Amino acid sequence: MTTIKPITRAVAAACISMAAANALAQQAVADPDGPIAEVVVTATRGAKAVDKIPGAISVISQQELASQYLIADDPSQALATYIPGYAPSRQKMSSTGESLRGRQPLILLDGIPQSNPLRAGMREGYFADSFLIERIEVINGASAVQGMGATGGIINYITKTPRANGTTHGINVRASTQFRSDNLDWKTGYSISHKSDAFDFLGYAAVQRRGMSYDGSGRRLGIDTVQGDTLDTRGDDVFIKVGKTFGDQRLQLTVNRFNLEGEGDYMNEPGVVAQGVPTSSVPGTPVGEPTRNKVRSASLDYRHNNLAGGAFSTQLFSHDFEALYGATRVATFQDTRIAPNGTLWDQSQILADKLGARVTYVRPDTLVTGLEATVGVDVLRDQTEQRLALTDRTWVPLLKFNSTAPFAQLEYEFGPVTVRGGVRHEIAELEVDTYTTLAAYGSRLVQGGSAEFSKSVKNIGAIWRFAPQWSAFAASSEGFGLPDAGLVLRGVTLPNQSVSNLISLQPIVTRNNEIGLNWRGEKGQASISRYDSRSKLGSVIRINSAGVGLVERVPTTVKGWEVSGEWRPTRALTAFGSYAETDGKTAASQGAPMDLSLGARSQGPDKAVVGANWKFMPSSSLRLQATHLFDRDINIGRVVGTSKLEEHFKGYTLVDAAATFGTRHGKIGVSIENLLDKLYVGYYSQSAAATDAGNTYAGRGRTLAVNYSRNF
């Protein structure tokens, strides 16, 4: 791993030059026509104003989320709308291809990891009801501040907390339709909120049913009965948050129980690739149990805001995750000892259980005025396995991962300049017991063993608020992850192998170098950033001619531009827009030229979003937005082994509209998704699955949604 000395010198030189402008900039910041109210994020391990963090930070507010969830109750679609570098939503339970800046983000719920990097089944997108989310904090680019898996950044979903004294009850009802007999979606939820000197409490329960959907031509959408779909599903969520504040201290318990499961009423009907006919669905009962997600999260949080002159916080958490995939009789599952070849159906199931603790202490004015120190330690125990549910066979043995990670960070603020840097040291071990591979791999006995690593990752950066409403930053940050160990272990075909020889736990260390410019004023805000993300020993999944995914340890580089802005010409009218350009490259093998573009599994296309909000009455508003995905044609004629890497994507533009009306009887929302009824095939289906007749999925056509909510 190379050092970060060049950017260290650059930041130091910038700070020296900025110090000379100190007095002028301090006066500028104090100008009454200065920036709009500051935005504070917590995903950095301590509450911090955005304009004091050197990096590209995004916060999706509750109001923005409410508008987007009215259009489509889809977490990844909200991210794709508001986060420039986030890839398009699959509109499925599976999130394969939904990357952030060409890499995988670490997904958190109130700081609890929801991602499962040891066996990445790409089912982490659905873990809580959208009503619970107060805001989403996104740290773009590699980060190690929250632990393993954030090579693309951190996405932290923050749940609601009681704000007003007293007891409030609330109901929320949402329904959407395309006026077909089998496509009604509905959700209803009840909440109770209480806040007093004694304690505060938030409880929520909801049930949801989703029907089928139709594309712009009126053809029923294809249902993914294997990887998982949101079509023809039922779900429910029960959430409890109870806390007590006593002086400078607070104790809080949070529990979330989420389920999403298929109804099993439809079967996948392959399309006709040569004629451009996408996959569809027909009534019928698929073999086996319907696909499902079950997520159980809990945390106990304690905070002391005045402990030895600093703020101390600790979190104990647990996370139990189960993903069941649909039945299939692929060659990998066949075993003539159980059934004749080609007749055996089975279902994959991923089980992941996490227990962990996070301890953080932040002390301002450490040793000298203006120097803030943040220290802490994270402990994680992650046990993940993949089984075949119908025959109770082991596909991926139980992976026992344990890590301890102390960290320290210093931040120094002098006038308009904030400089911060830190290091996190990860000590990790993976243990695997002896196991036997599936018959398709030769029923090989693999001796158990362990692998371990110890790695330090660093970050350094500075932000300069150089004029009224203006700031610039430069930063270099590192994040780390592991290759998909489960994907490697399940595919052993050679005899006399051992875990210690098969797995190299050499982590995927990704460095993100970035510079940016921000403006925040009374009439709006704007930002532009340029990033360069590199990993010398990356991880790329390539699909061979047999349809099997293989992990390749090759270097990867992702470069890109991101621009976003908001303009408020009047108090009632707001226009917004963003543009992201992403260019990911990799190599065919170690030492080969970096001349292969990353495919749709790893990165999204270039993207532009524009829109406007009009508050035509004090409690009523109208929103209109458009998203354009640009064409992408890559790796023409390129083949690595038996993996064909050529991909083509024809871009499209989608327009959505939403309106909310406040009445004395509650709030009413009305939206139309895909307002122009555009007929399109999704980005991933066009690119990565273009030749698979059973996986070329069209997107939703024009859809009407109505929402009603009331507090009493």
PDB file of N, CA, C and O in Angstrom, residues 63-64 67 70 82 566-576 610-625 656-662 668 670:
ATOM      1  N   GLN A  63     -38.289  15.784   4.709  1.00  0.00           N
ATOM      2  CA  GLN A  63     -39.207  16.319   3.712  1.00  0.00           C
ATOM      3  C   GLN A  63     -38.908  15.754   2.328  1.00  0.00           C
ATOM      4  O   GLN A  63     -39.814  15.389   1.576  1.00  0.00           O
ATOM      5  N   GLU A  64     -37.625  15.672   1.984  1.00  0.00           N
ATOM      6  CA  GLU A  64     -37.251  15.104   0.680  1.00  0.00           C
ATOM      7  C   GLU A  64     -37.609  13.632   0.604  1.00  0.00           C
ATOM      8  O   GLU A  64     -38.099  13.146  -0.430  1.00  0.00           O
ATOM      9  N   SER A  67     -41.381  13.116   0.015  1.00  0.00           N
ATOM     10  CA  SER A  67     -41.776  13.331  -1.383  1.00  0.00           C
ATOM     11  C   SER A  67     -41.403  12.137  -2.246  1.00  0.00           C
ATOM     12  O   SER A  67     -42.187  11.681  -3.079  1.00  0.00           O
ATOM     13  N   LEU A  70     -43.385   8.952  -1.484  1.00  0.00           N
ATOM     14  CA  LEU A  70     -44.728   9.062  -2.030  1.00  0.00           C
ATOM     15  C   LEU A  70     -44.738   8.590  -3.479  1.00  0.00           C
ATOM     16  O   LEU A  70     -45.661   7.896  -3.917  1.00  0.00           O
ATOM     17  N   TYR A  82     -31.389  11.332  -5.069  1.00  0.00           N
ATOM     18  CA  TYR A  82     -30.738  12.414  -4.322  1.00  0.00           C
ATOM     19  C   TYR A  82     -29.214  12.312  -4.259  1.00  0.00           C
ATOM     20  O   TYR A  82     -28.550  13.304  -3.956  1.00  0.00           O
ATOM     21  N   GLU A 566     -29.008  23.675  -5.674  1.00  0.00           N
ATOM     22  CA  GLU A 566     -30.386  24.028  -5.359  1.00  0.00           C
ATOM     23  C   GLU A 566     -30.492  25.548  -5.399  1.00  0.00           C
ATOM     24  O   GLU A 566     -29.629  26.254  -4.864  1.00  0.00           O
ATOM     25  N   TRP A 567     -31.545  26.038  -6.025  1.00  0.00           N
ATOM     26  CA  TRP A 567     -31.730  27.479  -6.170  1.00  0.00           C
ATOM     27  C   TRP A 567     -33.138  27.841  -5.728  1.00  0.00           C
ATOM     28  O   TRP A 567     -34.115  27.204  -6.149  1.00  0.00           O
ATOM     29  N   ARG A 568     -33.264  28.871  -4.877  1.00  0.00           N
ATOM     30  CA  ARG A 568     -34.556  29.303  -4.360  1.00  0.00           C
ATOM     31  C   ARG A 568     -34.802  30.757  -4.760  1.00  0.00           C
ATOM     32  O   ARG A 568     -34.489  31.687  -3.990  1.00  0.00           O
ATOM     33  N   PRO A 569     -35.355  30.984  -5.955  1.00  0.00           N
ATOM     34  CA  PRO A 569     -35.597  32.368  -6.388  1.00  0.00           C
ATOM     35  C   PRO A 569     -36.632  33.082  -5.538  1.00  0.00           C
ATOM     36  O   PRO A 569     -36.599  34.302  -5.388  1.00  0.00           O
ATOM     37  N   THR A 570     -37.578  32.336  -4.991  1.00  0.00           N
ATOM     38  CA  THR A 570     -38.574  32.895  -4.076  1.00  0.00           C
ATOM     39  C   THR A 570     -38.741  31.918  -2.919  1.00  0.00           C
ATOM     40  O   THR A 570     -38.259  30.781  -2.970  1.00  0.00           O
ATOM     41  N   ARG A 571     -39.444  32.348  -1.894  1.00  0.00           N
ATOM     42  CA  ARG A 571     -39.676  31.470  -0.753  1.00  0.00           C
ATOM     43  C   ARG A 571     -40.538  30.274  -1.120  1.00  0.00           C
ATOM     44  O   ARG A 571     -40.499  29.242  -0.458  1.00  0.00           O
ATOM     45  N   ALA A 572     -41.295  30.401  -2.212  1.00  0.00           N
ATOM     46  CA  ALA A 572     -42.227  29.341  -2.585  1.00  0.00           C
ATOM     47  C   ALA A 572     -41.673  28.389  -3.637  1.00  0.00           C
ATOM     48  O   ALA A 572     -42.206  27.299  -3.820  1.00  0.00           O
ATOM     49  N   LEU A 573     -40.605  28.779  -4.337  1.00  0.00           N
ATOM     50  CA  LEU A 573     -40.129  27.998  -5.472  1.00  0.00           C
ATOM     51  C   LEU A 573     -38.674  27.582  -5.262  1.00  0.00           C
ATOM     52  O   LEU A 573     -37.825  28.404  -4.918  1.00  0.00           O
ATOM     53  N   THR A 574     -38.401  26.300  -5.498  1.00  0.00           N
ATOM     54  CA  THR A 574     -37.049  25.756  -5.393  1.00  0.00           C
ATOM     55  C   THR A 574     -36.771  24.885  -6.611  1.00  0.00           C
ATOM     56  O   THR A 574     -37.575  24.021  -6.963  1.00  0.00           O
ATOM     57  N   ALA A 575     -35.639  25.120  -7.252  1.00  0.00           N
ATOM     58  CA  ALA A 575     -35.187  24.276  -8.358  1.00  0.00           C
ATOM     59  C   ALA A 575     -33.936  23.530  -7.904  1.00  0.00           C
ATOM     60  O   ALA A 575     -33.106  24.074  -7.173  1.00  0.00           O
ATOM     61  N   PHE A 576     -33.790  22.299  -8.337  1.00  0.00           N
ATOM     62  CA  PHE A 576     -32.641  21.502  -7.919  1.00  0.00           C
ATOM     63  C   PHE A 576     -32.152  20.658  -9.092  1.00  0.00           C
ATOM     64  O   PHE A 576     -32.870  20.417 -10.073  1.00  0.00           O
ATOM     65  N   VAL A 610     -32.967  16.632 -12.571  1.00  0.00           N
ATOM     66  CA  VAL A 610     -33.417  18.018 -12.436  1.00  0.00           C
ATOM     67  C   VAL A 610     -34.843  18.004 -11.908  1.00  0.00           C
ATOM     68  O   VAL A 610     -35.590  17.035 -12.110  1.00  0.00           O
ATOM     69  N   GLY A 611     -35.226  19.090 -11.222  1.00  0.00           N
ATOM     70  CA  GLY A 611     -36.583  19.143 -10.707  1.00  0.00           C
ATOM     71  C   GLY A 611     -36.876  20.471 -10.039  1.00  0.00           C
ATOM     72  O   GLY A 611     -36.021  21.357  -9.958  1.00  0.00           O
ATOM     73  N   ALA A 612     -38.104  20.588  -9.568  1.00  0.00           N
ATOM     74  CA  ALA A 612     -38.527  21.825  -8.902  1.00  0.00           C
ATOM     75  C   ALA A 612     -39.618  21.508  -7.899  1.00  0.00           C
ATOM     76  O   ALA A 612     -40.420  20.580  -8.085  1.00  0.00           O
ATOM     77  N   ASN A 613     -39.635  22.294  -6.813  1.00  0.00           N
ATOM     78  CA  ASN A 613     -40.684  22.233  -5.799  1.00  0.00           C
ATOM     79  C   ASN A 613     -41.377  23.591  -5.738  1.00  0.00           C
ATOM     80  O   ASN A 613     -40.706  24.630  -5.667  1.00  0.00           O
ATOM     81  N   TRP A 614     -42.703  23.580  -5.750  1.00  0.00           N
ATOM     82  CA  TRP A 614     -43.470  24.819  -5.673  1.00  0.00           C
ATOM     83  C   TRP A 614     -44.427  24.716  -4.496  1.00  0.00           C
ATOM     84  O   TRP A 614     -45.335  23.877  -4.482  1.00  0.00           O
ATOM     85  N   LYS A 615     -44.225  25.566  -3.500  1.00  0.00           N
ATOM     86  CA  LYS A 615     -45.103  25.609  -2.345  1.00  0.00           C
ATOM     87  C   LYS A 615     -46.194  26.628  -2.617  1.00  0.00           C
ATOM     88  O   LYS A 615     -46.100  27.799  -2.255  1.00  0.00           O
ATOM     89  N   PHE A 616     -47.275  26.181  -3.262  1.00  0.00           N
ATOM     90  CA  PHE A 616     -48.300  27.102  -3.740  1.00  0.00           C
ATOM     91  C   PHE A 616     -49.263  27.537  -2.647  1.00  0.00           C
ATOM     92  O   PHE A 616     -50.036  28.470  -2.835  1.00  0.00           O
ATOM     93  N   MET A 617     -49.232  26.860  -1.491  1.00  0.00           N
ATOM     94  CA  MET A 617     -49.990  27.268  -0.310  1.00  0.00           C
ATOM     95  C   MET A 617     -49.120  26.975   0.904  1.00  0.00           C
ATOM     96  O   MET A 617     -48.184  26.178   0.817  1.00  0.00           O
ATOM     97  N   PRO A 618     -49.401  27.594   2.058  1.00  0.00           N
ATOM     98  CA  PRO A 618     -48.550  27.394   3.230  1.00  0.00           C
ATOM     99  C   PRO A 618     -48.320  25.930   3.595  1.00  0.00           C
ATOM    100  O   PRO A 618     -47.242  25.572   4.070  1.00  0.00           O
ATOM    101  N   SER A 619     -49.302  25.078   3.403  1.00  0.00           N
ATOM    102  CA  SER A 619     -49.161  23.672   3.781  1.00  0.00           C
ATOM    103  C   SER A 619     -49.347  22.727   2.596  1.00  0.00           C
ATOM    104  O   SER A 619     -49.650  21.553   2.791  1.00  0.00           O
ATOM    105  N   SER A 620     -49.187  23.244   1.379  1.00  0.00           N
ATOM    106  CA  SER A 620     -49.357  22.416   0.181  1.00  0.00           C
ATOM    107  C   SER A 620     -48.236  22.707  -0.807  1.00  0.00           C
ATOM    108  O   SER A 620     -47.775  23.841  -0.922  1.00  0.00           O
ATOM    109  N   SER A 621     -47.801  21.664  -1.521  1.00  0.00           N
ATOM    110  CA  SER A 621     -46.683  21.840  -2.450  1.00  0.00           C
ATOM    111  C   SER A 621     -46.814  20.890  -3.632  1.00  0.00           C
ATOM    112  O   SER A 621     -47.530  19.882  -3.584  1.00  0.00           O
ATOM    113  N   LEU A 622     -46.085  21.209  -4.693  1.00  0.00           N
ATOM    114  CA  LEU A 622     -46.047  20.419  -5.921  1.00  0.00           C
ATOM    115  C   LEU A 622     -44.591  20.156  -6.280  1.00  0.00           C
ATOM    116  O   LEU A 622     -43.752  21.060  -6.203  1.00  0.00           O
ATOM    117  N   ARG A 623     -44.279  18.928  -6.669  1.00  0.00           N
ATOM    118  CA  ARG A 623     -42.915  18.541  -7.023  1.00  0.00           C
ATOM    119  C   ARG A 623     -42.916  17.907  -8.409  1.00  0.00           C
ATOM    120  O   ARG A 623     -43.759  17.057  -8.712  1.00  0.00           O
ATOM    121  N   LEU A 624     -41.961  18.308  -9.245  1.00  0.00           N
ATOM    122  CA  LEU A 624     -41.782  17.730 -10.571  1.00  0.00           C
ATOM    123  C   LEU A 624     -40.301  17.431 -10.739  1.00  0.00           C
ATOM    124  O   LEU A 624     -39.460  18.306 -10.485  1.00  0.00           O
ATOM    125  N   GLN A 625     -39.959  16.207 -11.158  1.00  0.00           N
ATOM    126  CA  GLN A 625     -38.552  15.826 -11.294  1.00  0.00           C
ATOM    127  C   GLN A 625     -38.354  14.929 -12.506  1.00  0.00           C
ATOM    128  O   GLN A 625     -39.272  14.216 -12.935  1.00  0.00           O
ATOM    129  N   ASP A 656     -41.316  12.225 -12.944  1.00  0.00           N
ATOM    130  CA  ASP A 656     -42.232  11.938 -11.841  1.00  0.00           C
ATOM    131  C   ASP A 656     -42.837  13.233 -11.325  1.00  0.00           C
ATOM    132  O   ASP A 656     -42.229  14.310 -11.438  1.00  0.00           O
ATOM    133  N   ALA A 657     -44.016  13.135 -10.737  1.00  0.00           N
ATOM    134  CA  ALA A 657     -44.678  14.297 -10.150  1.00  0.00           C
ATOM    135  C   ALA A 657     -45.342  13.901  -8.842  1.00  0.00           C
ATOM    136  O   ALA A 657     -45.811  12.762  -8.687  1.00  0.00           O
ATOM    137  N   ALA A 658     -45.358  14.838  -7.898  1.00  0.00           N
ATOM    138  CA  ALA A 658     -46.005  14.576  -6.613  1.00  0.00           C
ATOM    139  C   ALA A 658     -46.558  15.873  -6.050  1.00  0.00           C
ATOM    140  O   ALA A 658     -45.990  16.955  -6.253  1.00  0.00           O
ATOM    141  N   ALA A 659     -47.668  15.776  -5.337  1.00  0.00           N
ATOM    142  CA  ALA A 659     -48.280  16.941  -4.691  1.00  0.00           C
ATOM    143  C   ALA A 659     -48.751  16.546  -3.308  1.00  0.00           C
ATOM    144  O   ALA A 659     -49.221  15.418  -3.093  1.00  0.00           O
ATOM    145  N   THR A 660     -48.606  17.468  -2.354  1.00  0.00           N
ATOM    146  CA  THR A 660     -49.098  17.245  -0.998  1.00  0.00           C
ATOM    147  C   THR A 660     -50.019  18.388  -0.610  1.00  0.00           C
ATOM    148  O   THR A 660     -49.781  19.550  -0.973  1.00  0.00           O
ATOM    149  N   PHE A 661     -51.061  18.055   0.122  1.00  0.00           N
ATOM    150  CA  PHE A 661     -52.058  19.037   0.530  1.00  0.00           C
ATOM    151  C   PHE A 661     -52.298  18.898   2.028  1.00  0.00           C
ATOM    152  O   PHE A 661     -52.654  17.814   2.508  1.00  0.00           O
ATOM    153  N   GLY A 662     -52.090  19.980   2.755  1.00  0.00           N
ATOM    154  CA  GLY A 662     -52.364  19.980   4.181  1.00  0.00           C
ATOM    155  C   GLY A 662     -53.782  20.425   4.454  1.00  0.00           C
ATOM    156  O   GLY A 662     -54.229  21.467   3.960  1.00  0.00           O
ATOM    157  N   ILE A 668     -52.642  14.966   2.768  1.00  0.00           N
ATOM    158  CA  ILE A 668     -52.937  14.103   1.627  1.00  0.00           C
ATOM    159  C   ILE A 668     -51.832  14.276   0.597  1.00  0.00           C
ATOM    160  O   ILE A 668     -51.432  15.398   0.277  1.00  0.00           O
ATOM    161  N   VAL A 670     -50.470  12.967  -3.367  1.00  0.00           N
ATOM    162  CA  VAL A 670     -50.806  12.315  -4.632  1.00  0.00           C
ATOM    163  C   VAL A 670     -49.572  12.366  -5.519  1.00  0.00           C
ATOM    164  O   VAL A 670     -48.915  13.412  -5.630  1.00  0.00           O
TER     165      VAL A 670
END
